[in-house]
mmCIF file of C-alpha atoms and ligand atoms in Angstrom:
data_model
loop_
_atom_site.group_PDB
_atom_site.id
_atom_site.type_symbol
_atom_site.label_atom_id
_atom_site.label_comp_id
_atom_site.label_asym_id
_atom_site.label_seq_id
_atom_site.Cartn_x
_atom_site.Cartn_y
_atom_site.Cartn_z
ATOM 1 C CA MET Q 14 101.896 123.890 104.062
ATOM 2 C CA LYS Q 15 104.920 121.827 103.048
ATOM 3 C CA LYS Q 16 104.588 120.085 99.683
ATOM 4 C CA LEU Q 17 104.895 116.520 100.941
ATOM 5 C CA GLY Q 18 102.071 114.441 102.425
ATOM 6 C CA PHE Q 19 102.339 111.039 104.080
ATOM 7 C CA GLY Q 20 100.291 108.492 102.094
ATOM 8 C CA CYS Q 21 99.106 105.733 104.446
ATOM 9 C CA MET Q 22 98.413 102.971 101.921
ATOM 10 C CA ARG Q 23 101.805 101.238 102.013
ATOM 11 C CA LEU Q 24 102.649 101.241 105.708
ATOM 12 C CA PRO Q 25 105.058 98.684 107.203
ATOM 13 C CA VAL Q 26 103.300 95.412 108.020
ATOM 14 C CA LEU Q 27 104.016 92.345 110.139
ATOM 15 C CA ASP Q 28 104.370 88.798 108.757
ATOM 16 C CA GLY Q 29 103.677 89.986 105.216
ATOM 17 C CA ASP Q 30 100.024 90.504 106.160
ATOM 18 C CA ASN Q 31 98.770 93.720 104.532
ATOM 19 C CA SER Q 32 96.120 94.218 107.231
ATOM 20 C CA ASN Q 33 98.553 93.750 110.127
ATOM 21 C CA ILE Q 34 100.273 97.153 110.319
ATOM 22 C CA ASP Q 35 103.483 97.442 112.306
ATOM 23 C CA VAL Q 36 102.270 100.366 114.421
ATOM 24 C CA GLU Q 37 105.514 100.718 116.401
ATOM 25 C CA ARG Q 38 107.515 101.241 113.220
ATOM 26 C CA PHE Q 39 104.808 103.544 111.903
ATOM 27 C CA LYS Q 40 105.134 105.645 115.081
ATOM 28 C CA GLU Q 41 108.860 106.117 114.432
ATOM 29 C CA MET Q 42 108.082 107.214 110.884
ATOM 30 C CA VAL Q 43 105.436 109.659 112.101
ATOM 31 C CA ASP Q 44 107.833 111.101 114.682
ATOM 32 C CA LEU Q 45 110.510 111.759 112.075
ATOM 33 C CA PHE Q 46 107.967 113.243 109.661
ATOM 34 C CA GLN Q 47 106.553 115.559 112.337
ATOM 35 C CA SER Q 48 109.974 116.532 113.674
ATOM 36 C CA ARG Q 49 110.921 117.858 110.240
ATOM 37 C CA GLY Q 50 107.882 120.099 110.057
ATOM 38 C CA PHE Q 51 105.577 117.951 107.877
ATOM 39 C CA THR Q 52 101.982 117.570 108.963
ATOM 40 C CA TYR Q 53 99.757 116.169 106.164
ATOM 41 C CA TYR Q 54 98.478 112.544 106.289
ATOM 42 C CA ASP Q 55 96.309 110.855 103.691
ATOM 43 C CA THR Q 56 94.407 107.667 104.426
ATOM 44 C CA ALA Q 57 91.196 105.953 103.264
ATOM 45 C CA TYR Q 58 88.508 103.622 104.526
ATOM 46 C CA ASN Q 59 89.821 100.636 102.594
ATOM 47 C CA TYR Q 60 93.607 101.007 102.923
ATOM 48 C CA HIS Q 61 95.316 98.022 104.547
ATOM 49 C CA GLY Q 62 92.071 96.081 104.698
ATOM 50 C CA GLY Q 63 90.442 98.875 106.742
ATOM 51 C CA LYS Q 64 93.282 99.153 109.286
ATOM 52 C CA SER Q 65 95.095 102.261 108.023
ATOM 53 C CA GLU Q 66 92.734 104.743 109.709
ATOM 54 C CA CYS Q 67 93.053 102.938 113.066
ATOM 55 C CA ALA Q 68 96.847 102.833 112.766
ATOM 56 C CA LEU Q 69 96.878 106.570 112.087
ATOM 57 C CA ARG Q 70 94.891 107.140 115.271
ATOM 58 C CA GLU Q 71 97.413 105.137 117.291
ATOM 59 C CA ALA Q 72 100.563 106.526 115.704
ATOM 60 C CA LEU Q 73 99.504 110.147 115.273
ATOM 61 C CA VAL Q 74 96.172 111.271 116.724
ATOM 62 C CA GLU Q 75 96.697 109.819 120.198
ATOM 63 C CA ARG Q 76 100.261 111.160 120.382
ATOM 64 C CA TYR Q 77 100.089 114.699 118.986
ATOM 65 C CA PRO Q 78 97.805 117.705 119.635
ATOM 66 C CA ARG Q 79 95.024 118.038 117.048
ATOM 67 C CA ASN Q 80 96.418 121.311 115.680
ATOM 68 C CA ALA Q 81 99.781 119.656 114.930
ATOM 69 C CA PHE Q 82 98.557 117.638 111.940
ATOM 70 C CA THR Q 83 96.217 117.595 108.953
ATOM 71 C CA ILE Q 84 94.170 114.455 108.335
ATOM 72 C CA THR Q 85 92.494 113.507 105.094
ATOM 73 C CA THR Q 86 90.411 110.431 104.407
ATOM 74 C CA LYS Q 87 87.899 109.317 101.798
ATOM 75 C CA MET Q 88 84.385 108.022 101.275
ATOM 76 C CA PRO Q 89 84.756 104.611 99.562
ATOM 77 C CA MET Q 90 82.222 105.159 96.769
ATOM 78 C CA PHE Q 91 82.822 101.583 95.574
ATOM 79 C CA ARG Q 92 81.418 100.328 98.931
ATOM 80 C CA VAL Q 93 78.374 102.618 98.985
ATOM 81 C CA GLU Q 94 75.047 101.088 97.953
ATOM 82 C CA LYS Q 95 72.454 103.424 99.457
ATOM 83 C CA ALA Q 96 72.376 107.000 100.774
ATOM 84 C CA GLU Q 97 72.318 105.836 104.430
ATOM 85 C CA ASP Q 98 75.769 104.289 103.920
ATOM 86 C CA PHE Q 99 77.368 107.745 103.811
ATOM 87 C CA LYS Q 100 76.542 108.553 107.397
ATOM 88 C CA ARG Q 101 77.392 105.101 108.725
ATOM 89 C CA ILE Q 102 80.774 105.005 106.995
ATOM 90 C CA PHE Q 103 81.702 108.616 107.749
ATOM 91 C CA PHE Q 104 81.022 108.328 111.488
ATOM 92 C CA GLU Q 105 82.826 105.002 111.592
ATOM 93 C CA GLN Q 106 85.808 106.784 110.051
ATOM 94 C CA LEU Q 107 85.747 109.545 112.684
ATOM 95 C CA GLN Q 108 85.745 106.818 115.314
ATOM 96 C CA ARG Q 109 88.536 104.837 113.691
ATOM 97 C CA LEU Q 110 90.639 107.989 113.413
ATOM 98 C CA GLY Q 111 89.739 109.249 116.885
ATOM 99 C CA VAL Q 112 88.990 112.770 115.632
ATOM 100 C CA GLU Q 113 85.949 115.054 115.745
ATOM 101 C CA TYR Q 114 86.608 116.426 112.299
ATOM 102 C CA VAL Q 115 88.770 115.724 109.247
ATOM 103 C CA ASP Q 116 90.637 118.492 107.477
ATOM 104 C CA TYR Q 117 90.115 117.272 103.909
ATOM 105 C CA TYR Q 118 87.532 114.717 102.871
ATOM 106 C CA TRP Q 119 87.331 113.118 99.440
ATOM 107 C CA LEU Q 120 84.870 111.058 97.472
ATOM 108 C CA HIS Q 121 87.221 108.205 96.703
ATOM 109 C CA ALA Q 122 88.274 107.053 93.237
ATOM 110 C CA ILE Q 123 85.626 108.854 91.207
ATOM 111 C CA ASN Q 124 85.191 107.548 87.695
ATOM 112 C CA LYS Q 125 82.197 107.447 85.368
ATOM 113 C CA LYS Q 126 80.432 104.648 87.230
ATOM 114 C CA GLU Q 127 81.053 106.049 90.711
ATOM 115 C CA TYR Q 128 80.094 109.554 89.610
ATOM 116 C CA GLU Q 129 76.717 108.299 88.429
ATOM 117 C CA LYS Q 130 76.227 106.694 91.815
ATOM 118 C CA ALA Q 131 77.432 109.846 93.586
ATOM 119 C CA GLN Q 132 74.843 111.869 91.666
ATOM 120 C CA GLN Q 133 72.030 109.413 92.326
ATOM 121 C CA LEU Q 134 72.718 109.244 96.057
ATOM 122 C CA ASN Q 135 73.673 112.919 96.472
ATOM 123 C CA ALA Q 136 77.188 112.235 97.704
ATOM 124 C CA PHE Q 137 78.255 115.864 97.203
ATOM 125 C CA GLY Q 138 75.238 116.946 99.243
ATOM 126 C CA PHE Q 139 76.332 114.688 102.103
ATOM 127 C CA ILE Q 140 79.913 115.924 102.269
ATOM 128 C CA SER Q 141 78.736 119.548 101.934
ATOM 129 C CA GLN Q 142 76.391 118.983 104.864
ATOM 130 C CA MET Q 143 79.225 117.526 106.972
ATOM 131 C CA LYS Q 144 81.299 120.547 106.061
ATOM 132 C CA ALA Q 145 78.494 122.889 107.154
ATOM 133 C CA GLU Q 146 78.345 121.006 110.467
ATOM 134 C CA GLY Q 147 82.102 121.478 110.974
ATOM 135 C CA LYS Q 148 82.973 117.787 110.693
ATOM 136 C CA ILE Q 149 84.891 118.365 107.477
ATOM 137 C CA LYS Q 150 87.013 121.453 106.767
ATOM 138 C CA HIS Q 151 87.459 121.019 103.000
ATOM 139 C CA ILE Q 152 85.811 118.802 100.397
ATOM 140 C CA GLY Q 153 86.894 117.282 97.117
ATOM 141 C CA PHE Q 154 87.292 114.008 95.283
ATOM 142 C CA SER Q 155 90.038 111.765 94.049
ATOM 143 C CA PHE Q 156 89.738 111.051 90.375
ATOM 144 C CA HIS Q 157 90.586 108.271 87.914
ATOM 145 C CA ASP Q 158 88.931 108.943 84.583
ATOM 146 C CA SER Q 159 88.972 111.198 81.535
ATOM 147 C CA PRO Q 160 89.597 114.963 81.464
ATOM 148 C CA GLU Q 161 86.140 115.338 79.887
ATOM 149 C CA LEU Q 162 84.472 113.762 82.904
ATOM 150 C CA LEU Q 163 86.606 115.852 85.263
ATOM 151 C CA ASP Q 164 85.505 118.985 83.428
ATOM 152 C CA ARG Q 165 81.869 117.925 83.736
ATOM 153 C CA ILE Q 166 82.105 117.188 87.461
ATOM 154 C CA LEU Q 167 83.878 120.449 88.262
ATOM 155 C CA THR Q 168 81.253 122.323 86.250
ATOM 156 C CA GLU Q 169 78.362 120.528 87.972
ATOM 157 C CA HIS Q 170 79.952 120.770 91.412
ATOM 158 C CA PRO Q 171 81.676 124.123 91.842
ATOM 159 C CA GLU Q 172 81.526 123.538 95.619
ATOM 160 C CA THR Q 173 84.497 121.180 95.148
ATOM 161 C CA GLU Q 174 87.498 122.890 96.727
ATOM 162 C CA PHE Q 175 90.321 120.518 95.737
ATOM 163 C CA VAL Q 176 90.958 117.556 93.480
ATOM 164 C CA GLN Q 177 93.286 114.671 94.007
ATOM 165 C CA LEU Q 178 94.882 113.496 90.787
ATOM 166 C CA GLN Q 179 97.267 110.790 89.737
ATOM 167 C CA ILE Q 180 100.213 112.628 88.256
ATOM 168 C CA ASN Q 181 103.726 111.420 87.652
ATOM 169 C CA TYR Q 182 106.295 111.968 84.949
ATOM 170 C CA ILE Q 183 105.666 108.625 83.275
ATOM 171 C CA ASP Q 184 101.873 109.075 83.009
ATOM 172 C CA TRP Q 185 101.945 112.764 82.106
ATOM 173 C CA ASP Q 186 101.160 112.105 78.445
ATOM 174 C CA SER Q 187 99.702 108.602 78.852
ATOM 175 C CA PRO Q 188 96.464 108.138 76.844
ATOM 176 C CA ALA Q 189 95.075 105.894 79.643
ATOM 177 C CA ILE Q 190 95.770 108.236 82.565
ATOM 178 C CA CYS Q 191 95.798 111.636 80.785
ATOM 179 C CA GLY Q 192 97.814 113.222 83.597
ATOM 180 C CA ARG Q 193 98.508 116.455 81.764
ATOM 181 C CA GLN Q 194 94.959 116.953 80.536
ATOM 182 C CA CYS Q 195 93.411 116.252 83.939
ATOM 183 C CA TYR Q 196 95.908 118.623 85.523
ATOM 184 C CA GLU Q 197 95.073 121.358 83.004
ATOM 185 C CA THR Q 198 91.352 120.823 83.537
ATOM 186 C CA ALA Q 199 91.669 121.276 87.308
ATOM 187 C CA VAL Q 200 93.776 124.409 86.760
ATOM 188 C CA LYS Q 201 91.168 125.768 84.339
ATOM 189 C CA HIS Q 202 88.546 125.447 87.085
ATOM 190 C CA GLY Q 203 90.871 127.095 89.603
ATOM 191 C CA LYS Q 204 91.064 124.012 91.837
ATOM 192 C CA PRO Q 205 94.280 123.357 93.752
ATOM 193 C CA ILE Q 206 95.596 119.831 93.212
ATOM 194 C CA ILE Q 207 96.835 117.156 95.564
ATOM 195 C CA ILE Q 208 98.984 114.709 93.674
ATOM 196 C CA MET Q 209 98.844 110.968 94.299
ATOM 197 C CA GLU Q 210 101.124 108.291 92.903
ATOM 198 C CA PRO Q 211 104.026 110.656 92.082
ATOM 199 C CA VAL Q 212 106.396 107.655 92.240
ATOM 200 C CA LYS Q 213 103.833 105.367 90.569
ATOM 201 C CA GLY Q 214 103.587 102.926 93.434
ATOM 202 C CA GLY Q 215 107.371 102.806 93.833
ATOM 203 C CA ALA Q 216 108.026 101.986 90.174
ATOM 204 C CA LEU Q 217 109.822 105.305 89.641
ATOM 205 C CA ALA Q 218 112.127 104.576 92.572
ATOM 206 C CA ASN Q 219 113.286 101.401 90.896
ATOM 207 C CA VAL Q 220 114.094 102.528 87.373
ATOM 208 C CA PRO Q 221 116.166 100.752 84.700
ATOM 209 C CA LYS Q 222 119.934 101.122 85.014
ATOM 210 C CA PRO Q 223 120.409 103.703 82.218
ATOM 211 C CA VAL Q 224 117.849 105.997 83.852
ATOM 212 C CA GLU Q 225 119.427 105.600 87.255
ATOM 213 C CA GLU Q 226 122.775 106.575 85.728
ATOM 214 C CA LEU Q 227 121.201 109.599 84.076
ATOM 215 C CA PHE Q 228 119.841 110.857 87.402
ATOM 216 C CA LYS Q 229 123.026 110.076 89.325
ATOM 217 C CA LYS Q 230 125.118 111.935 86.789
ATOM 218 C CA ALA Q 231 122.925 115.014 87.161
ATOM 219 C CA ASP Q 232 122.997 114.887 90.970
ATOM 220 C CA PRO Q 233 124.900 112.104 92.752
ATOM 221 C CA ASP Q 234 123.317 112.947 96.117
ATOM 222 C CA ALA Q 235 119.672 112.908 95.023
ATOM 223 C CA SER Q 236 117.750 109.616 95.247
ATOM 224 C CA VAL Q 237 116.038 108.303 92.146
ATOM 225 C CA ALA Q 238 112.626 108.627 93.844
ATOM 226 C CA SER Q 239 113.314 112.260 94.673
ATOM 227 C CA TRP Q 240 113.196 113.180 90.984
ATOM 228 C CA ALA Q 241 109.645 111.880 90.757
ATOM 229 C CA VAL Q 242 108.422 113.640 93.895
ATOM 230 C CA ARG Q 243 110.174 116.911 93.030
ATOM 231 C CA TYR Q 244 108.830 116.799 89.490
ATOM 232 C CA ALA Q 245 105.246 116.553 90.773
ATOM 233 C CA ALA Q 246 105.783 119.180 93.456
ATOM 234 C CA SER Q 247 107.297 121.577 90.904
ATOM 235 C CA LEU Q 248 104.055 121.865 88.939
ATOM 236 C CA PRO Q 249 102.199 125.110 89.663
ATOM 237 C CA ASN Q 250 98.877 124.930 91.530
ATOM 238 C CA VAL Q 251 99.888 121.840 93.486
ATOM 239 C CA LEU Q 252 98.990 121.990 97.168
ATOM 240 C CA THR Q 253 100.926 118.916 98.161
ATOM 241 C CA VAL Q 254 102.313 115.636 96.840
ATOM 242 C CA LEU Q 255 101.542 112.339 98.557
ATOM 243 C CA SER Q 256 104.160 109.693 98.963
ATOM 244 C CA GLY Q 257 103.129 106.263 100.258
ATOM 245 C CA MET Q 258 106.032 105.583 102.597
ATOM 246 C CA SER Q 259 106.833 102.095 103.874
ATOM 247 C CA ASN Q 260 109.926 102.533 106.022
ATOM 248 C CA ILE Q 261 111.893 105.122 107.942
ATOM 249 C CA GLU Q 262 114.546 105.395 105.223
ATOM 250 C CA GLN Q 263 111.907 106.619 102.773
ATOM 251 C CA VAL Q 264 110.643 109.160 105.296
ATOM 252 C CA ASP Q 265 114.206 110.299 105.900
ATOM 253 C CA ASP Q 266 114.957 110.643 102.203
ATOM 254 C CA ASN Q 267 111.672 112.343 101.233
ATOM 255 C CA THR Q 268 111.743 114.833 104.093
ATOM 256 C CA SER Q 269 115.410 115.683 103.515
ATOM 257 C CA TYR Q 270 114.875 117.139 100.046
ATOM 258 C CA MET Q 271 111.296 118.385 100.600
ATOM 259 C CA ARG Q 272 112.146 120.284 103.777
ATOM 260 C CA ASP Q 273 113.453 123.307 101.900
ATOM 261 C CA PHE Q 274 111.928 122.395 98.586
ATOM 262 C CA LYS Q 275 113.342 123.943 95.426
ATOM 263 C CA PRO Q 276 111.294 123.336 92.254
ATOM 264 C CA LEU Q 277 113.036 121.738 89.282
ATOM 265 C CA ASP Q 278 114.383 124.193 86.726
ATOM 266 C CA LYS Q 279 114.087 123.883 82.939
ATOM 267 C CA ASP Q 280 117.025 121.465 82.737
ATOM 268 C CA GLY Q 281 115.525 119.343 85.517
ATOM 269 C CA PHE Q 282 112.226 119.017 83.660
ATOM 270 C CA ALA Q 283 114.054 118.120 80.445
ATOM 271 C CA LEU Q 284 116.054 115.434 82.227
ATOM 272 C CA VAL Q 285 112.908 113.879 83.686
ATOM 273 C CA GLU Q 286 111.252 113.852 80.266
ATOM 274 C CA THR Q 287 114.226 111.966 78.842
ATOM 275 C CA ALA Q 288 114.008 109.493 81.739
ATOM 276 C CA ALA Q 289 110.294 108.950 81.074
ATOM 277 C CA GLU Q 290 110.902 108.054 77.449
ATOM 278 C CA THR Q 291 113.562 105.511 78.405
ATOM 279 C CA ILE Q 292 111.471 103.908 81.162
ATOM 280 C CA LYS Q 293 108.517 103.429 78.839
ATOM 281 C CA ASN Q 294 110.618 101.018 76.830
ATOM 282 C CA TYR Q 295 111.210 98.867 79.913
ATOM 283 C CA THR Q 296 107.882 98.659 81.786
ATOM 284 C CA ALA Q 297 105.776 95.703 80.718
ATOM 285 C CA ILE Q 298 102.754 96.212 83.017
ATOM 286 C CA PRO Q 299 102.145 99.766 84.301
ATOM 287 C CA CYS Q 300 100.598 98.677 87.626
ATOM 288 C CA THR Q 301 100.951 101.099 90.560
ATOM 289 C CA ALA Q 302 100.384 98.417 93.244
ATOM 290 C CA CYS Q 303 97.445 100.372 94.670
ATOM 291 C CA ARG Q 304 95.789 96.998 95.459
ATOM 292 C CA TYR Q 305 92.253 98.224 94.683
ATOM 293 C CA CYS Q 306 91.760 95.054 92.638
ATOM 294 C CA VAL Q 307 92.706 92.613 95.364
ATOM 295 C CA ASP Q 308 89.774 92.714 97.819
ATOM 296 C CA GLY Q 309 87.106 91.787 95.299
ATOM 297 C CA CYS Q 310 88.949 88.916 93.600
ATOM 298 C CA PRO Q 311 87.066 85.650 94.247
ATOM 299 C CA GLN Q 312 90.293 83.705 93.693
ATOM 300 C CA LYS Q 313 92.246 85.873 96.156
ATOM 301 C CA ILE Q 314 94.917 86.530 93.547
ATOM 302 C CA SER Q 315 97.470 89.060 94.760
ATOM 303 C CA ILE Q 316 97.526 90.731 91.347
ATOM 304 C CA PRO Q 317 100.042 93.584 91.922
ATOM 305 C CA ASP Q 318 102.599 91.223 93.471
ATOM 306 C CA TYR Q 319 102.546 89.087 90.343
ATOM 307 C CA PHE Q 320 102.730 92.124 88.077
ATOM 308 C CA GLY Q 321 105.719 93.394 90.060
ATOM 309 C CA LEU Q 322 107.508 90.078 89.588
ATOM 310 C CA TYR Q 323 106.674 90.018 85.907
ATOM 311 C CA ASN Q 324 108.060 93.535 85.417
ATOM 312 C CA GLU Q 325 111.171 92.534 87.318
ATOM 313 C CA TYR Q 326 111.537 89.473 85.125
ATOM 314 C CA MET Q 327 111.129 91.522 81.933
ATOM 315 C CA ARG Q 328 113.688 94.076 83.116
ATOM 316 C CA MET Q 329 116.312 91.606 84.262
ATOM 317 C CA LYS Q 330 115.432 88.481 82.255
ATOM 318 C CA ARG Q 331 115.967 86.511 85.422
ATOM 319 C CA HIS Q 332 113.465 84.017 86.834
ATOM 320 C CA LEU Q 333 112.087 84.801 90.288
ATOM 321 C CA ASP Q 334 110.496 81.435 91.003
ATOM 322 C CA GLY Q 335 111.093 81.543 94.770
ATOM 323 C CA ASP Q 336 109.383 84.915 95.108
ATOM 324 C CA TYR Q 337 106.581 83.728 92.845
ATOM 325 C CA LYS Q 338 105.876 80.677 95.013
ATOM 326 C CA ASN Q 339 105.876 82.816 98.160
ATOM 327 C CA VAL Q 340 103.029 85.061 97.029
ATOM 328 C CA GLN Q 341 99.980 84.121 99.127
ATOM 329 C CA GLY Q 342 96.536 83.335 97.694
ATOM 330 C CA GLY Q 343 95.502 82.176 94.235
ATOM 331 C CA LYS Q 344 97.895 81.918 91.304
ATOM 332 C CA PRO Q 345 97.427 83.847 88.021
ATOM 333 C CA GLY Q 346 96.463 80.617 86.260
ATOM 334 C CA GLN Q 347 93.482 80.289 88.635
ATOM 335 C CA CYS Q 348 91.855 83.499 87.379
ATOM 336 C CA VAL Q 349 88.223 82.780 86.440
ATOM 337 C CA LEU Q 350 88.035 85.849 84.164
ATOM 338 C CA CYS Q 351 85.146 87.438 86.103
ATOM 339 C CA GLY Q 352 86.529 90.940 85.394
ATOM 340 C CA ARG Q 353 85.835 92.421 88.843
ATOM 341 C CA CYS Q 354 89.433 93.560 89.143
ATOM 342 C CA GLU Q 355 89.315 95.479 85.851
ATOM 343 C CA ASN Q 356 86.192 97.362 86.951
ATOM 344 C CA VAL Q 357 88.085 98.981 89.824
ATOM 345 C CA CYS Q 358 91.588 99.372 88.380
ATOM 346 C CA PRO Q 359 92.392 103.109 88.285
ATOM 347 C CA GLN Q 360 95.009 102.430 85.597
ATOM 348 C CA HIS Q 361 92.443 100.728 83.336
ATOM 349 C CA LEU Q 362 94.728 97.732 82.941
ATOM 350 C CA LYS Q 363 93.670 94.633 81.059
ATOM 351 C CA ILE Q 364 94.381 92.567 84.133
ATOM 352 C CA ARG Q 365 92.996 89.284 82.828
ATOM 353 C CA SER Q 366 95.170 89.399 79.773
ATOM 354 C CA TYR Q 367 98.257 90.394 81.770
ATOM 355 C CA LEU Q 368 97.653 87.526 84.204
ATOM 356 C CA LYS Q 369 97.770 85.158 81.269
ATOM 357 C CA ASP Q 370 101.174 86.614 80.327
ATOM 358 C CA VAL Q 371 102.376 86.164 83.901
ATOM 359 C CA ALA Q 372 101.140 82.569 84.033
ATOM 360 C CA ALA Q 373 102.808 81.830 80.709
ATOM 361 C CA ILE Q 374 106.173 82.839 82.138
ATOM 362 C CA PHE Q 375 105.982 81.552 85.693
ATOM 363 C CA GLU Q 376 103.633 78.575 85.534
ATOM 364 C CA LYS Q 377 105.095 76.744 82.618
HETATM 365 S S1 SF4 U 420 89.224 88.407 86.582
HETATM 366 FE FE1 SF4 U 420 90.577 86.968 87.630
HETATM 367 S S2 SF4 U 420 91.976 88.242 88.773
HETATM 368 FE FE2 SF4 U 420 90.269 89.547 88.196
HETATM 369 S S3 SF4 U 420 88.887 89.439 89.964
HETATM 370 FE FE3 SF4 U 420 88.229 87.838 88.536
HETATM 371 S S4 SF4 U 420 89.334 85.993 89.196
HETATM 372 FE FE4 SF4 U 420 90.329 87.743 90.180
HETATM 373 S S1 SF4 U 421 96.223 96.052 88.688
HETATM 374 FE FE1 SF4 U 421 95.273 98.090 88.771
HETATM 375 S S2 SF4 U 421 94.017 98.039 90.635
HETATM 376 FE FE2 SF4 U 421 95.410 96.299 90.759
HETATM 377 S S3 SF4 U 421 97.147 97.048 91.926
HETATM 378 FE FE3 SF4 U 421 97.652 97.332 89.759
HETATM 379 S S4 SF4 U 421 97.015 99.419 89.276
HETATM 380 FE FE4 SF4 U 421 96.006 98.870 91.222
#
């Protein structure tokens, strides 16, 4: 299998509405991806307000033979309340996707809280049963917590075949994400890894000027984002690397260098490490724009959009008032401090505190 997967969480949308996917543009992206020999697609129940799986059916499943692609989707543990929910959600997913089976199926966004729930409700038992019935080919979970918890889960559930981890060059040694330690734990248990967020939600495609110059000097033809994807794909034991692509140019760029992938050499790794150190000095809020926090916010605050603007402001020291006003929903100053967003943030960000910083800059 080629080492690039199509992440379907940042698809092109119409009218700025995250749940209104531009399926015609998505079809063009799928066609280019397929034509270059790539076949792996990663979606989830909650992506794009529940519309990503349906869009994948329209753009891919209804247009290509079943053996021409690999589909992966996930059980939204954060939406599960009772054991019966597993069956209802899983069969709804098969229907949304228009398939009789999925190739890889994950328990989504496992952390301490969701693992306790998974244990209580026998989530691993359910996905193992679906595998035995041929509705799932391979099982695993995507993970956002400590290496200690990962070690415990892989010990308690050796039936896990794969793990999906957040790994990128900026979070490799981060105490909050523990990319390296989680990676080493999965390797210790002999589990192949699928990497998510290699470009950290696009942040590593839009690096500070000195880092861009560093990369361009090393290879004028390589895009900045390509360093992040190639770094992740160069790690041993990695099955594939997901990139959440939003337009045809990104598909074109990613597939061009991943078609005949060559892992980074020692100098390449050293260069990326230097870049990581420089970037750390520039990023105010390390948000990946995964949007997990948005759905549950009672004030409908589009948190990642504000964090993106704040980071942009801190990098360029330039006000972005027009963009700020255009963000739909509640404003950062309307946060009621309920904390729901922080409970689901895979980056463990202190969102409430950051929103105060954003409001202090943009709402004064
Ligand atoms: S703490 Fe604020 S931003 Fe977070 S969910 Fe509650 S209202 Fe929304
Ligand atoms: S604040 Fe956290 S949950 Fe929300 S988009 Fe950013 S990284 Fe994702």
